[in-house]
């Protein structure tokens, strides 16, 4: 009944442990760029086991008024290889478990959940008011969803993307009296997708492109002013590399030996 300046967003308990980023924006008609909204973690004493975030609106929202807010959340490592190990020639499948409803401290008038898979090969999925089209599964719409509602969502599908994970990163920055800045990064990375089962054949890998989910190359982006770039791997050798200027940045592509 009164005007409000903020609202609460609840992190879904099924994915809270994987949450690495949350952001919110709103865009008024006529604006070229969306407005970033302040997001602050907060506590609600009556729900001590739930992680809440307060999202501040750009101005007071009067009674009966409305505003559109886009909330983005990122959950790394929420896709699990299934099976956990595969042979060199096999394709990689992953499983995702989540909530097909909107976990919210408020009653939701209508919610539709859309799952976009990286391929159209879907082994199985939760079939509750679900429709499929190519690589997309749509759940709902569900009407008059009560607050803090949960509904099982499990999707098992083919995903041959390389799961490249940084396990440790050390950055050393040296500031010169002459105004130069030297930056050196030491990065430990590993593939956290399905493990290799059985032997590895370099011949098959190069001839038949076996190992679809393997890390064939990866890129990193440097500032446009980057100069005198050097790089090496743990044994001092990187087989193939490519450094090029791309508009307002320098792109470095590395292919492990």
Coordinates of C-alpha atoms in Angstrom, one line a residue:
X1 CA 0.0 0.0 0.0
X2 CA 2.9 2.3 0.6
X3 CA 5.7 3.3 -1.8
X4 CA 8.9 1.1 -1.7
X5 CA 12.5 1.8 -2.5
X6 CA 13.8 -1.8 -2.5
X7 CA 12.8 -5.4 -2.7
X8 CA 14.2 -8.8 -1.6
X9 CA 15.7 -11.4 -3.8
X10 CA 16.2 -14.9 -2.4
X11 CA 18.9 -17.2 -3.7
X12 CA 17.6 -20.6 -4.7
X13 CA 18.7 -23.1 -2.0
X14 CA 19.4 -25.8 -4.7
X15 CA 22.1 -23.6 -6.2
X16 CA 23.2 -21.2 -3.4
X17 CA 26.5 -22.9 -2.8
X18 CA 27.5 -22.3 -6.5
X19 CA 26.4 -18.7 -6.6
X20 CA 29.4 -16.5 -7.8
X21 CA 27.7 -13.4 -9.1
X22 CA 24.4 -11.5 -8.8
X23 CA 23.5 -8.3 -10.5
X24 CA 20.4 -6.3 -11.3
X25 CA 19.5 -3.7 -13.9
X26 CA 16.5 -1.7 -15.0
X27 CA 15.8 0.2 -18.2
X28 CA 13.4 3.1 -18.6
X29 CA 11.8 3.9 -22.0
X30 CA 14.0 6.1 -24.0
X31 CA 17.2 5.1 -22.1
X32 CA 20.1 3.8 -24.2
X33 CA 21.8 2.0 -21.4
X34 CA 20.2 0.1 -18.5
X35 CA 20.7 1.4 -15.0
X36 CA 22.7 -0.7 -12.6
X37 CA 21.0 -1.3 -9.3
X38 CA 22.7 -1.7 -5.9
X39 CA 22.6 -5.3 -4.7
X40 CA 23.4 -6.0 -1.0
X41 CA 23.4 -9.3 0.9
X42 CA 21.0 -9.1 3.9
X43 CA 19.4 -11.3 6.5
X44 CA 15.8 -12.1 7.3
X45 CA 15.5 -13.3 10.9
X46 CA 12.4 -15.5 10.1
X47 CA 14.3 -17.4 7.4
X48 CA 17.8 -17.9 8.8
X49 CA 18.6 -20.7 6.3
X50 CA 18.0 -18.6 3.2
X51 CA 20.4 -16.2 1.6
X52 CA 18.7 -12.9 0.7
X53 CA 19.8 -9.8 -1.3
X54 CA 18.3 -6.4 -1.1
X55 CA 17.9 -4.7 -4.5
X56 CA 17.6 -0.9 -4.4
X57 CA 15.4 0.8 -6.9
X58 CA 16.5 4.0 -8.6
X59 CA 13.6 5.9 -7.0
X60 CA 10.5 5.3 -4.9
X61 CA 8.0 3.1 -6.5
X62 CA 4.5 4.3 -5.7
X63 CA 1.5 2.2 -4.7
X64 CA 0.0 0.6 -7.9
X65 CA 3.1 1.4 -10.0
X66 CA 5.3 -1.2 -11.6
X67 CA 8.9 -1.5 -12.8
X68 CA 10.8 -4.1 -14.8
X69 CA 14.0 -5.4 -13.2
X70 CA 16.4 -8.0 -14.8
X71 CA 18.3 -10.0 -12.2
X72 CA 21.3 -12.1 -13.4
X73 CA 22.8 -14.9 -11.3
X74 CA 25.8 -17.0 -12.3
X75 CA 26.4 -20.5 -10.9
X76 CA 29.7 -22.1 -12.0
X77 CA 30.3 -25.8 -11.6
X78 CA 26.5 -26.5 -11.5
X79 CA 26.9 -28.8 -14.5
X80 CA 28.1 -32.3 -13.5
X81 CA 29.7 -34.7 -16.0
X82 CA 27.4 -37.7 -16.2
X83 CA 29.0 -40.2 -16.7
X84 CA 32.0 -38.9 -14.8
X85 CA 34.5 -40.6 -17.1
X86 CA 34.4 -41.3 -20.8
X87 CA 36.8 -42.8 -23.4
X88 CA 38.6 -40.6 -25.9
X89 CA 36.0 -41.3 -28.7
X90 CA 32.9 -40.8 -26.6
X91 CA 30.8 -37.7 -26.3
X92 CA 30.4 -35.8 -23.1
X93 CA 27.1 -35.6 -21.2
X94 CA 26.3 -33.4 -18.3
X95 CA 23.5 -33.3 -15.7
X96 CA 21.9 -30.1 -14.2
X97 CA 19.7 -30.1 -11.1
X98 CA 17.8 -27.0 -10.1
X99 CA 14.3 -25.5 -9.6
X100 CA 11.8 -25.1 -12.3
X101 CA 9.8 -22.6 -10.2
X102 CA 10.8 -19.1 -9.1
X103 CA 12.1 -19.3 -5.5
X104 CA 10.9 -15.9 -4.1
X105 CA 9.9 -14.4 -0.8
X106 CA 6.8 -13.1 -2.6
X107 CA 3.8 -14.7 -4.3
X108 CA 4.5 -14.9 -8.1
X109 CA 1.6 -14.3 -10.5
X110 CA 3.1 -16.2 -13.4
X111 CA 6.5 -17.9 -14.0
X112 CA 8.0 -19.6 -17.1
X113 CA 11.3 -21.4 -16.9
X114 CA 13.4 -21.9 -20.1
X115 CA 16.3 -24.2 -20.2
X116 CA 18.6 -23.8 -23.2
X117 CA 20.9 -26.7 -23.7
X118 CA 24.1 -26.5 -25.7
X119 CA 22.9 -29.3 -28.1
X120 CA 19.7 -30.9 -29.2
X121 CA 20.7 -34.3 -27.9
X122 CA 18.8 -34.5 -24.6
X123 CA 18.9 -37.8 -22.9
X124 CA 16.2 -37.1 -20.2
X125 CA 14.5 -34.2 -18.5
X126 CA 11.8 -33.6 -15.9
X127 CA 8.5 -33.9 -17.7
X128 CA 6.2 -31.7 -15.7
X129 CA 4.2 -29.2 -17.8
X130 CA 7.2 -29.2 -20.2
X131 CA 7.5 -28.6 -23.9
X132 CA 10.6 -29.0 -26.1
X133 CA 11.9 -27.3 -29.3
X134 CA 15.3 -28.2 -30.7
X135 CA 17.7 -27.6 -27.7
X136 CA 15.2 -25.6 -25.5
X137 CA 13.0 -27.0 -22.8
X138 CA 10.2 -24.7 -21.5
X139 CA 8.4 -25.2 -18.2
X140 CA 5.1 -23.5 -17.5
X141 CA 3.6 -21.0 -17.3
X142 CA 2.8 -21.7 -13.7
X143 CA 0.1 -19.4 -12.2
X144 CA -0.2 -18.1 -8.6
X145 CA 3.0 -19.7 -7.4
X146 CA 3.3 -19.4 -3.6
X147 CA 6.4 -17.9 -2.0
X148 CA 9.5 -20.1 -1.5
X149 CA 8.1 -22.7 -3.9
X150 CA 10.4 -25.4 -5.3
X151 CA 9.9 -27.9 -8.1
X152 CA 12.4 -30.5 -9.2
X153 CA 14.2 -29.9 -12.4
X154 CA 16.8 -32.4 -13.8
X155 CA 18.2 -32.2 -17.3
X156 CA 20.7 -34.7 -18.8
X157 CA 22.1 -33.7 -22.2
X158 CA 25.1 -33.7 -24.5
X159 CA 27.6 -30.9 -23.9
X160 CA 31.0 -31.2 -25.6
X161 CA 32.3 -27.9 -24.4
X162 CA 35.6 -27.9 -22.7
X163 CA 35.2 -27.2 -18.9
X164 CA 38.3 -25.1 -18.4
X165 CA 38.8 -24.1 -14.7
X166 CA 41.4 -21.8 -13.1
X167 CA 42.5 -23.6 -9.9
X168 CA 45.0 -20.9 -8.9
X169 CA 46.0 -17.5 -10.2
X170 CA 48.9 -15.3 -9.0
X171 CA 49.4 -11.8 -10.4
X172 CA 52.6 -9.8 -9.9
X173 CA 52.4 -6.1 -10.8
X174 CA 55.7 -4.1 -11.0
X175 CA 55.5 -0.3 -11.2
X176 CA 58.5 1.5 -12.7
X177 CA 59.7 5.0 -11.8
X178 CA 59.6 5.6 -15.5
X179 CA 55.8 5.1 -15.8
X180 CA 55.8 1.5 -17.1
X181 CA 53.7 -1.3 -15.7
X182 CA 54.9 -4.9 -15.9
X183 CA 52.3 -7.6 -15.2
X184 CA 53.1 -11.3 -14.8
X185 CA 50.4 -13.9 -14.2
X186 CA 50.9 -17.5 -13.2
X187 CA 47.8 -19.5 -13.9
X188 CA 47.1 -23.1 -13.0
X189 CA 44.2 -24.5 -15.1
X190 CA 42.6 -27.9 -15.5
X191 CA 39.8 -29.5 -17.4
X192 CA 37.0 -30.2 -14.9
X193 CA 34.7 -32.1 -17.4
X194 CA 34.5 -35.8 -17.7
X195 CA 37.7 -37.7 -16.9
X196 CA 39.5 -39.8 -19.5
X197 CA 38.7 -43.5 -19.3
X198 CA 41.3 -45.8 -20.8
X199 CA 44.4 -44.9 -22.9
X200 CA 45.0 -41.7 -24.9
X201 CA 46.0 -41.9 -28.6
X202 CA 47.7 -38.9 -30.0
X203 CA 47.3 -40.4 -33.5
X204 CA 43.5 -40.7 -33.2
X205 CA 43.3 -37.3 -31.6
X206 CA 45.0 -35.6 -34.5
X207 CA 43.6 -37.8 -37.3
X208 CA 40.0 -38.2 -36.3
X209 CA 39.6 -35.2 -33.9
X210 CA 38.8 -37.6 -31.1
X211 CA 38.3 -36.0 -27.7
X212 CA 35.5 -33.5 -28.6
X213 CA 35.3 -32.1 -25.1
X214 CA 39.1 -31.7 -24.7
X215 CA 40.7 -28.2 -24.3
X216 CA 42.1 -27.7 -27.8
X217 CA 42.8 -24.0 -27.3
X218 CA 41.8 -21.1 -25.1
X219 CA 41.9 -17.3 -25.3
X220 CA 42.7 -14.5 -23.0
X221 CA 42.2 -10.7 -23.5
X222 CA 44.8 -8.1 -22.7
X223 CA 44.6 -4.3 -22.6
X224 CA 45.0 -2.6 -25.9
X225 CA 48.2 -1.0 -24.7
X226 CA 49.9 -4.4 -23.9
X227 CA 53.4 -4.7 -25.3
X228 CA 56.3 -7.1 -25.2
X229 CA 54.0 -10.0 -24.4
X230 CA 55.6 -13.3 -23.5
X231 CA 54.1 -16.7 -22.4
X232 CA 55.2 -20.2 -21.7
X233 CA 53.8 -23.3 -20.1
X234 CA 55.0 -25.5 -17.3
X235 CA 57.7 -27.2 -19.4
X236 CA 58.6 -24.0 -21.2
X237 CA 56.9 -24.7 -24.5
X238 CA 53.6 -23.7 -26.1
X239 CA 53.1 -25.4 -29.5
X240 CA 50.9 -22.9 -31.2
X241 CA 50.0 -19.3 -30.3
X242 CA 48.4 -16.3 -31.9
X243 CA 48.6 -12.7 -30.7
X244 CA 46.6 -10.0 -32.5
X245 CA 45.1 -6.6 -32.0
X246 CA 41.3 -6.6 -32.0
X247 CA 39.8 -3.1 -31.8
X248 CA 40.2 -2.0 -28.2
X249 CA 42.1 -5.0 -26.9
X250 CA 44.8 -7.5 -27.6
X251 CA 43.7 -11.1 -28.0
X252 CA 46.0 -14.0 -27.1
X253 CA 45.1 -17.5 -28.3
X254 CA 47.0 -20.5 -26.9
X255 CA 47.0 -24.1 -28.0
X256 CA 48.5 -26.5 -25.5
X257 CA 51.0 -29.1 -26.9

